[in-house]
mmCIF file of C-alpha atoms in Angstrom:
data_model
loop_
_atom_site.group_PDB
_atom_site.id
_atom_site.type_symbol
_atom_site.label_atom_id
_atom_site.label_comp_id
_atom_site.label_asym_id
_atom_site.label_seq_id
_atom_site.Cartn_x
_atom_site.Cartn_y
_atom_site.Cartn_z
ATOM 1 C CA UNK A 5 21.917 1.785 -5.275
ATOM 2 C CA UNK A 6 22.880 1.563 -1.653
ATOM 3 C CA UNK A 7 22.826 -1.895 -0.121
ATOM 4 C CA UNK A 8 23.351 -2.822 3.534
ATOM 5 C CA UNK A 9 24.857 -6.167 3.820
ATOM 6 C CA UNK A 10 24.360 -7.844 7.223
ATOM 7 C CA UNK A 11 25.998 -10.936 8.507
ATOM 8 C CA UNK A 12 25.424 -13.735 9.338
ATOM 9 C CA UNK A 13 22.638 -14.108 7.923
ATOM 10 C CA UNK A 14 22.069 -17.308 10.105
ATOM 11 C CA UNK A 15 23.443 -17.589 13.935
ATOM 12 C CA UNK A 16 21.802 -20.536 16.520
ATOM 13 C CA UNK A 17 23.972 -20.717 20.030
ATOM 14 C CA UNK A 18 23.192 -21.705 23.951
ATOM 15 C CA UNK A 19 22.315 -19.740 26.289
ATOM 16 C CA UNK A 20 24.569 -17.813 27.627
ATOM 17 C CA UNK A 21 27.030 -17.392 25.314
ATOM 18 C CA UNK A 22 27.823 -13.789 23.386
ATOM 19 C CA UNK A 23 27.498 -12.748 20.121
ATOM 20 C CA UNK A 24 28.052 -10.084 17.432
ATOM 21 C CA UNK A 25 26.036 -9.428 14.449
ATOM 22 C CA UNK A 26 26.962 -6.709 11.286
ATOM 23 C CA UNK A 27 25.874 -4.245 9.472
ATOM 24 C CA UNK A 28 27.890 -3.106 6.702
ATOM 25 C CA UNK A 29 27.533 -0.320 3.271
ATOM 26 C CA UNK A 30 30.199 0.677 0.705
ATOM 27 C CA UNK A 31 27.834 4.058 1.261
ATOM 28 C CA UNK A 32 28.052 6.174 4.182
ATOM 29 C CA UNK A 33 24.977 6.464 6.456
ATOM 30 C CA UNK A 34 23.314 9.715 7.909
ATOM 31 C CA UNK A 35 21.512 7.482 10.670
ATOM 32 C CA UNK A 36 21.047 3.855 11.392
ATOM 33 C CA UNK A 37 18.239 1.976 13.262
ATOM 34 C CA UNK A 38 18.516 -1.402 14.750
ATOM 35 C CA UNK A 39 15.134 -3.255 15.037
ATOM 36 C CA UNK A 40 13.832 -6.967 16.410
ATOM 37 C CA UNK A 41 11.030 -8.614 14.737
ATOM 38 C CA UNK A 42 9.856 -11.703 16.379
ATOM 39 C CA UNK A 43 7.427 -14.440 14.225
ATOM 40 C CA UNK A 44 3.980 -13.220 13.252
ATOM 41 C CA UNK A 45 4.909 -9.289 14.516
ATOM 42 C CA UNK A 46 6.235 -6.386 12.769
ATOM 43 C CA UNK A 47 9.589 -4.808 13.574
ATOM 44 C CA UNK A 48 10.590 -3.114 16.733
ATOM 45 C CA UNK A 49 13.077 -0.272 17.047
ATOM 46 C CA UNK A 50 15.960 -1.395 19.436
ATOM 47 C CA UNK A 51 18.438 1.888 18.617
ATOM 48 C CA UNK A 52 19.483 4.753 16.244
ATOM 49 C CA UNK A 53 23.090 5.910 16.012
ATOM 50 C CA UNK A 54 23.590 9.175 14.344
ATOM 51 C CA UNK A 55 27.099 9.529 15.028
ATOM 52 C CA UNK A 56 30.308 7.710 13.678
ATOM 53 C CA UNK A 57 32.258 6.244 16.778
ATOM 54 C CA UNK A 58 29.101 6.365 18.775
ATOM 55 C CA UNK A 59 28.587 3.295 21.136
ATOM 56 C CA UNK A 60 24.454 2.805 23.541
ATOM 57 C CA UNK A 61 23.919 0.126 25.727
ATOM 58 C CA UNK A 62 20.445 -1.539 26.226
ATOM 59 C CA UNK A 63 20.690 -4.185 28.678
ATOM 60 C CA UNK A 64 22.935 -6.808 27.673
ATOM 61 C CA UNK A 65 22.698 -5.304 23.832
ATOM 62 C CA UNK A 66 25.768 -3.142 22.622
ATOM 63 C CA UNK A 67 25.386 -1.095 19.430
ATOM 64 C CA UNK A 68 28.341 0.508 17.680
ATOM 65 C CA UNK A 69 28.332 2.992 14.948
ATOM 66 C CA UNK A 70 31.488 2.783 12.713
ATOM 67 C CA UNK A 71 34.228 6.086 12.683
ATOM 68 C CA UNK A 72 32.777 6.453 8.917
ATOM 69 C CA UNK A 73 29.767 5.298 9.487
ATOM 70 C CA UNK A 74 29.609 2.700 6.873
ATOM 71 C CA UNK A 75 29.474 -0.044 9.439
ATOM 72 C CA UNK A 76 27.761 -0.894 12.616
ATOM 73 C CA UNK A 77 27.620 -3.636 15.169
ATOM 74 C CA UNK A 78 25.284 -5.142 17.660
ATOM 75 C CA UNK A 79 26.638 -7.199 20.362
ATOM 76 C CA UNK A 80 24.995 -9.341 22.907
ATOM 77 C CA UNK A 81 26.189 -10.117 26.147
ATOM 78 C CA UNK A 82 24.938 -13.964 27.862
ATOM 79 C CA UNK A 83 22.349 -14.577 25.200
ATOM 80 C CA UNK A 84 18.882 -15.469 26.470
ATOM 81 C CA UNK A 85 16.099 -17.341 24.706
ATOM 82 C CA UNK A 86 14.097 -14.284 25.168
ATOM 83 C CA UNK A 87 16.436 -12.720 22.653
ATOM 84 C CA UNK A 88 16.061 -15.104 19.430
ATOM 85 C CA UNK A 89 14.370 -12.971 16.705
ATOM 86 C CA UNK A 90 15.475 -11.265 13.455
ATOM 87 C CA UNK A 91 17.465 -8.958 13.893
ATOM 88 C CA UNK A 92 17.092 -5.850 11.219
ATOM 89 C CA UNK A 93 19.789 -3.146 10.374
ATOM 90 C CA UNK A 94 17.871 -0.149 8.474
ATOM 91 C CA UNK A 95 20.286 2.654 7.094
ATOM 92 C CA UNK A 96 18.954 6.436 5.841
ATOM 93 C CA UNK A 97 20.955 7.764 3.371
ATOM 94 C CA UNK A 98 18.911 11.160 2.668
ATOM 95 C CA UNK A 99 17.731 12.460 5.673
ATOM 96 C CA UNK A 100 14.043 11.302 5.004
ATOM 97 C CA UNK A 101 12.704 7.769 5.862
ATOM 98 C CA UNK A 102 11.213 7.953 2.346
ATOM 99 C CA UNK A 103 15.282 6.590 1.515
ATOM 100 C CA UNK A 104 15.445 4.212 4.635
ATOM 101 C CA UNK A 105 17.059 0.937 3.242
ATOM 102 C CA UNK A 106 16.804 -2.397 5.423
ATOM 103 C CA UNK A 107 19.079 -5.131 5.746
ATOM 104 C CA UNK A 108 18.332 -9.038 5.208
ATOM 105 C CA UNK A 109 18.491 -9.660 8.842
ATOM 106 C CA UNK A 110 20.016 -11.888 11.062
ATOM 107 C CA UNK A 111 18.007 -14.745 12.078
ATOM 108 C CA UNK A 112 19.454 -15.533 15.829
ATOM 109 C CA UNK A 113 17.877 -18.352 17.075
ATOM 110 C CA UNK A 114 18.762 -18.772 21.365
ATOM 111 C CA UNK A 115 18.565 -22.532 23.207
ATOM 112 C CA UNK A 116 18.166 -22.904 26.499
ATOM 113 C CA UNK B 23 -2.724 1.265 23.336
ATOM 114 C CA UNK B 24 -3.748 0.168 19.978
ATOM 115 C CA UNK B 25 -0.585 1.932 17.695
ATOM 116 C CA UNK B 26 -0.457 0.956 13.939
ATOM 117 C CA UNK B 27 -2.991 -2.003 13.298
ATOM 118 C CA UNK B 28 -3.386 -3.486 9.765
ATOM 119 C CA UNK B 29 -6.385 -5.849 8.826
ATOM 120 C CA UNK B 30 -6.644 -8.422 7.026
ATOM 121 C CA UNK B 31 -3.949 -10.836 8.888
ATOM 122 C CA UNK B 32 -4.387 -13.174 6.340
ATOM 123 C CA UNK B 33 -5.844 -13.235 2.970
ATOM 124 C CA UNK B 34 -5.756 -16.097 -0.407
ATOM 125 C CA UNK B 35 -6.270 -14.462 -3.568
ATOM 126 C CA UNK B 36 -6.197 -15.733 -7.073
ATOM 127 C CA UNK B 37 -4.387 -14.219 -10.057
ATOM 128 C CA UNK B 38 -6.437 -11.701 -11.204
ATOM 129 C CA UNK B 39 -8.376 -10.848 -8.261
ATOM 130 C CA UNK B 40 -7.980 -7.199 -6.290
ATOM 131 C CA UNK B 41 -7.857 -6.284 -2.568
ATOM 132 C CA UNK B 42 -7.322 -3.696 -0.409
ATOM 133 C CA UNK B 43 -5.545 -3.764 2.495
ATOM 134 C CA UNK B 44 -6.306 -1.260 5.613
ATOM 135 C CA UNK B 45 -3.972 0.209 7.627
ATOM 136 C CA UNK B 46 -4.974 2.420 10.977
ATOM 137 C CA UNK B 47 -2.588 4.128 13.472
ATOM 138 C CA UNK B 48 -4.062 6.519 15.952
ATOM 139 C CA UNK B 49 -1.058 8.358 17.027
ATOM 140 C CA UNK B 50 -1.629 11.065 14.732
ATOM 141 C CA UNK B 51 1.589 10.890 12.430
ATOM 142 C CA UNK B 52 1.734 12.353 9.706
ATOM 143 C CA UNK B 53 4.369 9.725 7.943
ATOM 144 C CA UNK B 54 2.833 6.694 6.896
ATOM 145 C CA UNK B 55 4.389 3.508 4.825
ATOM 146 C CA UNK B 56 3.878 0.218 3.075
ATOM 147 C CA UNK B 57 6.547 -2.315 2.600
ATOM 148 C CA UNK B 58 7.026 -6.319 1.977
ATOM 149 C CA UNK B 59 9.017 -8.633 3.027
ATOM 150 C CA UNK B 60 10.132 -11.477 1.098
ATOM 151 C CA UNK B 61 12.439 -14.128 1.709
ATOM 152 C CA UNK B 62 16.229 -12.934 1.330
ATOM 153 C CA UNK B 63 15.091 -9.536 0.353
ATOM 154 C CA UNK B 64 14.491 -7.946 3.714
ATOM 155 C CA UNK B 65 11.745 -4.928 3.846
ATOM 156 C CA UNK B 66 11.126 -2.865 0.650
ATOM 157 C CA UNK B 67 9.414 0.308 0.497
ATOM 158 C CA UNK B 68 6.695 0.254 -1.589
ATOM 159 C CA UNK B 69 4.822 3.832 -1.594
ATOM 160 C CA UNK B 70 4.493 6.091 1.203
ATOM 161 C CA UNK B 71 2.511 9.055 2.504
ATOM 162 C CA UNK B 72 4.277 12.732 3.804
ATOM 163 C CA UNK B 73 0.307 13.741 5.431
ATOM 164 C CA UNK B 74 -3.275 13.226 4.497
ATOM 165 C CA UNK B 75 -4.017 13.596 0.474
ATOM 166 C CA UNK B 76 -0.487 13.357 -0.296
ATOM 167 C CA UNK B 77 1.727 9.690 -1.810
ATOM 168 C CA UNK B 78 4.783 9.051 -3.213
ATOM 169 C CA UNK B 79 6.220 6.358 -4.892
ATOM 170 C CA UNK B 80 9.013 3.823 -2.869
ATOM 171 C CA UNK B 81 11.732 1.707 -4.036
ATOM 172 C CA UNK B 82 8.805 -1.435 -6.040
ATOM 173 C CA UNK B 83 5.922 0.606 -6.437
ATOM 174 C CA UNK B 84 5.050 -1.175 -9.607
ATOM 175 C CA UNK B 85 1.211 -2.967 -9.259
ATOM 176 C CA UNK B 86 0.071 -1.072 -6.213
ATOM 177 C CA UNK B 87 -1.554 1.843 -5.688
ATOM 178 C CA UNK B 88 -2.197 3.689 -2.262
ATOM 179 C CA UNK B 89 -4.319 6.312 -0.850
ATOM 180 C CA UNK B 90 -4.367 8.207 2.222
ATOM 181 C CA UNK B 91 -8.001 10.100 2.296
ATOM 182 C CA UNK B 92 -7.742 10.394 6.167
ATOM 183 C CA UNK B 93 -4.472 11.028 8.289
ATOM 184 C CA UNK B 94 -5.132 7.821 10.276
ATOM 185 C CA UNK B 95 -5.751 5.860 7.462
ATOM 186 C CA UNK B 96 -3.419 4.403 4.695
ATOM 187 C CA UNK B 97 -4.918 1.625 2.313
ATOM 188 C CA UNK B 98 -3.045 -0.014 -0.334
ATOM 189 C CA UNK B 99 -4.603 -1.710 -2.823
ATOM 190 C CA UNK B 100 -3.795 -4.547 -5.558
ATOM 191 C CA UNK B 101 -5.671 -4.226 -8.839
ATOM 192 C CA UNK B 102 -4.766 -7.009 -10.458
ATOM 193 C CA UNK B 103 -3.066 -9.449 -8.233
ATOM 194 C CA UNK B 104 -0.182 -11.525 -9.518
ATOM 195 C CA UNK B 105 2.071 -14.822 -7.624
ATOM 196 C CA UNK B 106 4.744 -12.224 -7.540
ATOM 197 C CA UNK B 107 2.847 -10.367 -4.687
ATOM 198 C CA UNK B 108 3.006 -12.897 -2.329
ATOM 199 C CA UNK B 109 4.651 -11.267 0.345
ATOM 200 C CA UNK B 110 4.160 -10.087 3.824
ATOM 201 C CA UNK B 111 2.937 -6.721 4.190
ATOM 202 C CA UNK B 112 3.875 -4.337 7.011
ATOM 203 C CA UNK B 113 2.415 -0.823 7.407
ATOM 204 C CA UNK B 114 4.515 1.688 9.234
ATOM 205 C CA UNK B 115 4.256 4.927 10.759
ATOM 206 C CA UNK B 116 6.171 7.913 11.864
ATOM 207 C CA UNK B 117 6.111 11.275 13.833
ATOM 208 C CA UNK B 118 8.337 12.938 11.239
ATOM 209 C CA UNK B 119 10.536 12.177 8.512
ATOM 210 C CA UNK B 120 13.208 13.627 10.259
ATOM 211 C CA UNK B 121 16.559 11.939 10.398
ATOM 212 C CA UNK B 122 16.423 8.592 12.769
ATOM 213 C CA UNK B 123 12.965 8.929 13.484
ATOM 214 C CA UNK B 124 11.295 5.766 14.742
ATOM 215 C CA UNK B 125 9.007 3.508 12.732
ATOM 216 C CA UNK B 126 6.171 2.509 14.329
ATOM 217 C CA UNK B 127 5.163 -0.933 12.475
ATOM 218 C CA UNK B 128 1.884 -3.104 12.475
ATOM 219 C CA UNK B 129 1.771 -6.976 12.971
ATOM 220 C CA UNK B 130 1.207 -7.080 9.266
ATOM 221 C CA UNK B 131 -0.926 -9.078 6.192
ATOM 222 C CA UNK B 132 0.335 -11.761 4.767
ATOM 223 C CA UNK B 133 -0.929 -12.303 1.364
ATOM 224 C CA UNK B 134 -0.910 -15.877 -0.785
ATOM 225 C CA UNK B 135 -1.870 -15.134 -4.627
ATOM 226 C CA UNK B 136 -2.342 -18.563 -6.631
#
């Protein structure tokens, strides 16, 4: 059973401040999504890497995709309260989204 | 631009009691999905449909079943509802199954069984 761990699981900081949440698998991925859900709504695809090493910008959001693509990162640059969601890491692991596995999330919480 | 919309938004149910939830996109995919969310168990498949007539089972599939009688529609339904499907349910859809394809998710139905 393939299992994406993502950490923390928990993460509340000022404005304007950076952070960096994970995504990690013992498994290797073929392709991994990053997605926001804010209360009451469903997710919301941020990214997709496909390939290991690869690094895409949106905005102040970084997303890396690990050499072996086991791992992946999302940084923020200057955190906004705009940006406080959950954030979800979803791996596939078959070429089909019929074997897309989600993370737990990270629940970032943003002050102003 | 309407996208994937799900109805109920809320529903109470007691044990026992069955319920079908609707879920319409009108982007004309032919990939469409059910999962729940729990608490500490992030999104779980539950079935899912490759095009219209066709379903196949996801990762809890167990006290559901599904149909998809009409490529823009994809209703799952509870036969026999138990406390253990208290959950929120999100409907999802998709172009293609291809490789990093985006989901296209509803607001989802969150469901209270007592």
């Amino acid at each position: 059973t393939q299992l994406l761990e993502q950490s923390p699981q928990f993460l509340s900081i000022q404005e304007g401040e950076n952070l960096t949440v994970y995504c990690n698998s013992s498994s290797v991925f073929s392709s991994l999504q990053w997605y926001r859900q804010e209360p009451g709504e469903g997710p919301v695809l941020l990214v997709t890497v496909v390939t290991g090493g690869e690094v895409k910008k949106l905005k102040r959001l970084t997303f890396q995709f690990g050499d072996a693509r086991k791992d992946s990162s999302l940084h923020i640059t200057a955190a906004q309260p705009g940006d406080t969601g959950l954030y979800l890491c979803a791996g596939e692991f078959g070429g089909s989204q019929g074997n897309l596995i989600f993370g737990k999330g990270t629940k970032l919480s943003v002050k102003p | 631009n309407a996208g994937v919309t799900q109805t109920p938004k809320f529903r109470v149910l007691k044990t026992g009691q069955s319920m079908t939830l609707l879920c319409a996109q009108d982007m004309n995919h032919e990939y469409m999905y059910w999962y729940r969310q729990d608490p500490g168990m992030g999104l779980r498949l539950i079935h899912y449909s490759v095009g219209e007539g066709t379903t196949a089972k996801g990762e809890v599939p167990d006290g559901y079943n599904v149909s998809r009688l009409k490529k823009q529609n994809f209703l799952l339904g509870l036969e026999s509802a138990a406390p253990s499907q208290t959950s929120v349910y999100f409907c999802a859809s998709s172009r293609t199954d291809r490789e990093g394809e985006k989901l296209f998710f509803g607001s989802g139905t969150q469901l209270s069984v007592l």
